[in-house]
PDB file of C-alpha atoms in Angstrom:
ATOM      1  CA  UNK Q   1      41.749-114.542-118.936  1.00 43.00           C
ATOM      2  CA  UNK Q   2      42.270-110.906-118.690  1.00 43.00           C
ATOM      3  CA  UNK Q   3      43.023-109.923-115.065  1.00 67.00           C
ATOM      4  CA  UNK Q   4      42.953-106.243-115.673  1.00 81.00           C
ATOM      5  CA  UNK Q   5      40.313-104.933-113.278  1.00 83.00           C
ATOM      6  CA  UNK Q   6      39.740-101.863-115.408  1.00 86.00           C
ATOM      7  CA  UNK Q   7      38.296-104.088-118.092  1.00 88.00           C
ATOM      8  CA  UNK Q   8      35.579-105.611-115.750  1.00 93.00           C
ATOM      9  CA  UNK Q   9      32.184-104.057-115.912  1.00 94.00           C
ATOM     10  CA  UNK Q  10      31.012-101.867-113.014  1.00 96.00           C
ATOM     11  CA  UNK Q  11      28.011-103.456-111.450  1.00 97.00           C
ATOM     12  CA  UNK Q  12      27.509-101.197-108.618  1.00 96.00           C
ATOM     13  CA  UNK Q  13      29.236 -97.909-107.741  1.00 96.00           C
ATOM     14  CA  UNK Q  14      29.719 -97.487-103.942  1.00 95.00           C
ATOM     15  CA  UNK Q  15      30.689 -94.475-101.983  1.00 91.00           C
ATOM     16  CA  UNK Q  16      34.075 -96.288-101.231  1.00 92.00           C
ATOM     17  CA  UNK Q  17      34.835 -98.439-104.322  1.00 94.00           C
ATOM     18  CA  UNK Q  18      32.734-100.479-106.492  1.00 96.00           C
ATOM     19  CA  UNK Q  19      31.487-103.892-107.402  1.00 97.00           C
ATOM     20  CA  UNK Q  20      32.378-105.296-110.861  1.00 97.00           C
ATOM     21  CA  UNK Q  21      31.335-108.252-113.122  1.00 97.00           C
ATOM     22  CA  UNK Q  22      34.455-110.550-113.782  1.00 96.00           C
ATOM     23  CA  UNK Q  23      32.050-112.863-115.649  1.00 95.00           C
ATOM     24  CA  UNK Q  24      28.533-114.384-115.249  1.00 94.00           C
ATOM     25  CA  UNK Q  25      27.992-115.196-111.728  1.00 96.00           C
ATOM     26  CA  UNK Q  26      31.309-113.830-110.395  1.00 98.00           C
ATOM     27  CA  UNK Q  27      31.905-110.262-109.034  1.00 98.00           C
ATOM     28  CA  UNK Q  28      34.711-108.589-107.570  1.00 97.00           C
ATOM     29  CA  UNK Q  29      34.665-106.235-104.614  1.00 95.00           C
ATOM     30  CA  UNK Q  30      37.046-103.302-105.189  1.00 94.00           C
ATOM     31  CA  UNK Q  31      37.345-100.921-102.153  1.00 92.00           C
ATOM     32  CA  UNK Q  32      39.119 -97.636-102.506  1.00 92.00           C
ATOM     33  CA  UNK Q  33      42.664 -97.474-101.313  1.00 90.00           C
ATOM     34  CA  UNK Q  34      42.824 -97.218 -97.618  1.00 88.00           C
ATOM     35  CA  UNK Q  35      39.126 -97.204 -96.781  1.00 88.00           C
ATOM     36  CA  UNK Q  36      38.336 -98.161 -93.362  1.00 88.00           C
ATOM     37  CA  UNK Q  37      34.927-100.033 -93.487  1.00 87.00           C
ATOM     38  CA  UNK Q  38      32.230 -99.185 -91.144  1.00 90.00           C
ATOM     39  CA  UNK Q  39      28.990-101.259 -90.457  1.00 92.00           C
ATOM     40  CA  UNK Q  40      27.135 -98.518 -92.717  1.00 93.00           C
ATOM     41  CA  UNK Q  41      29.535 -98.999 -95.610  1.00 93.00           C
ATOM     42  CA  UNK Q  42      29.369-102.777 -95.282  1.00 92.00           C
ATOM     43  CA  UNK Q  43      25.514-102.617 -95.494  1.00 96.00           C
ATOM     44  CA  UNK Q  44      25.975-100.648 -98.748  1.00 96.00           C
ATOM     45  CA  UNK Q  45      28.345-103.250-100.129  1.00 96.00           C
ATOM     46  CA  UNK Q  46      26.227-106.103 -99.147  1.00 97.00           C
ATOM     47  CA  UNK Q  47      22.940-104.326-100.822  1.00 97.00           C
ATOM     48  CA  UNK Q  48      25.232-104.133-104.048  1.00 97.00           C
ATOM     49  CA  UNK Q  49      25.792-107.890-103.765  1.00 98.00           C
ATOM     50  CA  UNK Q  50      22.142-108.313-103.438  1.00 98.00           C
ATOM     51  CA  UNK Q  51      21.434-106.165-106.699  1.00 97.00           C
ATOM     52  CA  UNK Q  52      24.159-108.343-108.504  1.00 98.00           C
ATOM     53  CA  UNK Q  53      22.121-111.383-107.306  1.00 97.00           C
ATOM     54  CA  UNK Q  54      18.887-109.965-108.649  1.00 97.00           C
ATOM     55  CA  UNK Q  55      20.485-109.175-111.985  1.00 96.00           C
ATOM     56  CA  UNK Q  56      22.179-112.648-112.322  1.00 94.00           C
ATOM     57  CA  UNK Q  57      19.151-114.559-111.088  1.00 95.00           C
ATOM     58  CA  UNK Q  58      21.160-116.690-108.380  1.00 96.00           C
ATOM     59  CA  UNK Q  59      23.768-116.128-105.811  1.00 97.00           C
ATOM     60  CA  UNK Q  60      27.178-114.751-106.842  1.00 98.00           C
ATOM     61  CA  UNK Q  61      30.747-115.784-106.228  1.00 98.00           C
ATOM     62  CA  UNK Q  62      32.380-112.844-104.707  1.00 97.00           C
ATOM     63  CA  UNK Q  63      36.056-111.984-104.766  1.00 96.00           C
ATOM     64  CA  UNK Q  64      37.255-109.192-102.560  1.00 92.00           C
ATOM     65  CA  UNK Q  65      40.690-107.445-103.284  1.00 91.00           C
ATOM     66  CA  UNK Q  66      41.453-106.908 -99.445  1.00 86.00           C
ATOM     67  CA  UNK Q  67      44.893-105.398 -99.968  1.00 84.00           C
ATOM     68  CA  UNK Q  68      43.163-101.898-100.489  1.00 82.00           C
ATOM     69  CA  UNK Q  69      41.322-101.933 -97.198  1.00 81.00           C
ATOM     70  CA  UNK Q  70      42.762 -99.834 -94.413  1.00 78.00           C
ATOM     71  CA  UNK Q  71      40.948-101.638 -91.514  1.00 75.00           C
ATOM     72  CA  UNK Q  72      37.909-103.654 -90.621  1.00 77.00           C
ATOM     73  CA  UNK Q  73      36.406-103.156 -87.059  1.00 82.00           C
ATOM     74  CA  UNK Q  74      35.195-106.169 -85.062  1.00 84.00           C
ATOM     75  CA  UNK Q  75      31.596-104.877 -85.724  1.00 90.00           C
ATOM     76  CA  UNK Q  76      32.260-105.111 -89.387  1.00 87.00           C
ATOM     77  CA  UNK Q  77      33.539-108.616 -89.183  1.00 84.00           C
ATOM     78  CA  UNK Q  78      30.525-109.766 -87.114  1.00 87.00           C
ATOM     79  CA  UNK Q  79      28.345-108.132 -89.661  1.00 91.00           C
ATOM     80  CA  UNK Q  80      29.924-110.147 -92.461  1.00 89.00           C
ATOM     81  CA  UNK Q  81      29.796-113.209 -90.395  1.00 88.00           C
ATOM     82  CA  UNK Q  82      25.952-112.854 -90.193  1.00 91.00           C
ATOM     83  CA  UNK Q  83      24.893-111.867 -93.722  1.00 94.00           C
ATOM     84  CA  UNK Q  84      27.457-114.141 -95.734  1.00 93.00           C
ATOM     85  CA  UNK Q  85      24.961-116.722 -96.383  1.00 95.00           C
ATOM     86  CA  UNK Q  86      23.894-118.892 -99.554  1.00 96.00           C
ATOM     87  CA  UNK Q  87      21.058-116.787-100.552  1.00 96.00           C
ATOM     88  CA  UNK Q  88      23.361-114.021-101.889  1.00 97.00           C
ATOM     89  CA  UNK Q  89      26.843-115.663-101.824  1.00 97.00           C
ATOM     90  CA  UNK Q  90      27.730-118.698-103.719  1.00 97.00           C
ATOM     91  CA  UNK Q  91      31.129-118.425-102.257  1.00 96.00           C
ATOM     92  CA  UNK Q  92      33.691-115.885-101.183  1.00 94.00           C
ATOM     93  CA  UNK Q  93      37.431-115.365-102.174  1.00 94.00           C
ATOM     94  CA  UNK Q  94      39.646-113.065-100.362  1.00 91.00           C
ATOM     95  CA  UNK Q  95      42.715-111.891-102.237  1.00 92.00           C
ATOM     96  CA  UNK Q  96      45.872-110.432-100.664  1.00 85.00           C
ATOM     97  CA  UNK Q  97      49.302-110.329-101.594  1.00 82.00           C
ATOM     98  CA  UNK Q  98      50.319-109.751 -97.945  1.00 67.00           C
ATOM     99  CA  UNK Q  99      51.199-112.834 -96.081  1.00 55.00           C
ATOM    100  CA  UNK Q 100      50.542-111.134 -92.808  1.00 54.00           C
ATOM    101  CA  UNK Q 101      46.897-110.234 -94.059  1.00 61.00           C
ATOM    102  CA  UNK Q 102      46.381-113.724 -95.201  1.00 56.00           C
ATOM    103  CA  UNK Q 103      47.448-115.125 -91.943  1.00 54.00           C
ATOM    104  CA  UNK Q 104      45.002-112.874 -89.978  1.00 57.00           C
ATOM    105  CA  UNK Q 105      42.388-113.689 -92.412  1.00 60.00           C
ATOM    106  CA  UNK Q 106      42.758-117.506 -92.219  1.00 58.00           C
ATOM    107  CA  UNK Q 107      42.878-117.069 -88.150  1.00 47.00           C
ATOM    108  CA  UNK Q 108      39.553-115.089 -88.110  1.00 56.00           C
ATOM    109  CA  UNK Q 109      37.728-117.470 -90.692  1.00 60.00           C
ATOM    110  CA  UNK Q 110      38.931-120.193 -88.406  1.00 53.00           C
ATOM    111  CA  UNK Q 111      37.427-118.529 -85.429  1.00 53.00           C
ATOM    112  CA  UNK Q 112      34.056-117.904 -87.179  1.00 65.00           C
ATOM    113  CA  UNK Q 113      33.356-120.343 -90.039  1.00 74.00           C
ATOM    114  CA  UNK Q 114      31.526-118.485 -92.758  1.00 76.00           C
ATOM    115  CA  UNK Q 115      28.184-119.604 -93.759  1.00 86.00           C
ATOM    116  CA  UNK Q 116      29.481-120.241 -97.502  1.00 93.00           C
ATOM    117  CA  UNK Q 117      32.744-121.679 -98.834  1.00 93.00           C
ATOM    118  CA  UNK Q 118      35.467-119.124 -98.218  1.00 92.00           C
ATOM    119  CA  UNK Q 119      39.190-119.162 -99.056  1.00 91.00           C
ATOM    120  CA  UNK Q 120      42.188-116.961 -99.165  1.00 89.00           C
ATOM    121  CA  UNK Q 121      44.484-116.497-102.009  1.00 93.00           C
ATOM    122  CA  UNK Q 122      47.776-114.566-102.634  1.00 90.00           C
ATOM    123  CA  UNK Q 123      46.915-113.947-106.232  1.00 92.00           C
ATOM    124  CA  UNK Q 124      43.694-113.089-108.192  1.00 94.00           C
ATOM    125  CA  UNK Q 125      43.887-115.665-111.246  1.00 94.00           C
ATOM    126  CA  UNK Q 126      43.637-118.811-108.692  1.00 96.00           C
ATOM    127  CA  UNK Q 127      40.725-117.044-106.908  1.00 96.00           C
ATOM    128  CA  UNK Q 128      38.833-116.604-110.123  1.00 96.00           C
ATOM    129  CA  UNK Q 129      39.235-120.184-111.052  1.00 97.00           C
ATOM    130  CA  UNK Q 130      38.151-121.511-107.711  1.00 97.00           C
ATOM    131  CA  UNK Q 131      35.203-119.115-107.791  1.00 98.00           C
ATOM    132  CA  UNK Q 132      34.285-120.391-111.334  1.00 97.00           C
ATOM    133  CA  UNK Q 133      34.512-124.040-109.957  1.00 97.00           C
ATOM    134  CA  UNK Q 134      32.158-123.081-107.242  1.00 97.00           C
ATOM    135  CA  UNK Q 135      29.603-121.501-109.516  1.00 96.00           C
ATOM    136  CA  UNK Q 136      29.679-124.445-111.729  1.00 94.00           C
ATOM    137  CA  UNK Q 137      29.148-126.915-108.938  1.00 92.00           C
ATOM    138  CA  UNK Q 138      26.365-125.164-107.449  1.00 81.00           C
ATOM    139  CA  UNK Q 139      22.797-126.467-108.390  1.00 73.00           C
ATOM    140  CA  UNK Q 140      20.815-124.239-110.496  1.00 64.00           C
TER     141      UNK Q 140
END
């Protein structure tokens, strides 16, 4: 599988990055380098995921490349906790090469269990494989 994000089709252009189709039912959230996500930007991302659901006809597996994010406020984390539900998300994979970022993400996920299967990965390929399994296991 080609893991060059530049080969993926842009699904939604956002003011601070974009959402791209990896394959049918799986999208990637690609923030711009160093972006500090605010509740307003998070709503735009969520609306982008909703438009992918409309295009696909079912909830999508979301893979987020978190290393590019500069920061996320507690308000942003609370927003995602609220909206990450199975009507839009099949699952969510967070990809970070940083051990520190993975440890913090794991801790935060443990504090507030997401409404959909969520895992943290150090590399993109295993995240895509897991997302594909989640999409295939979901009843149509």
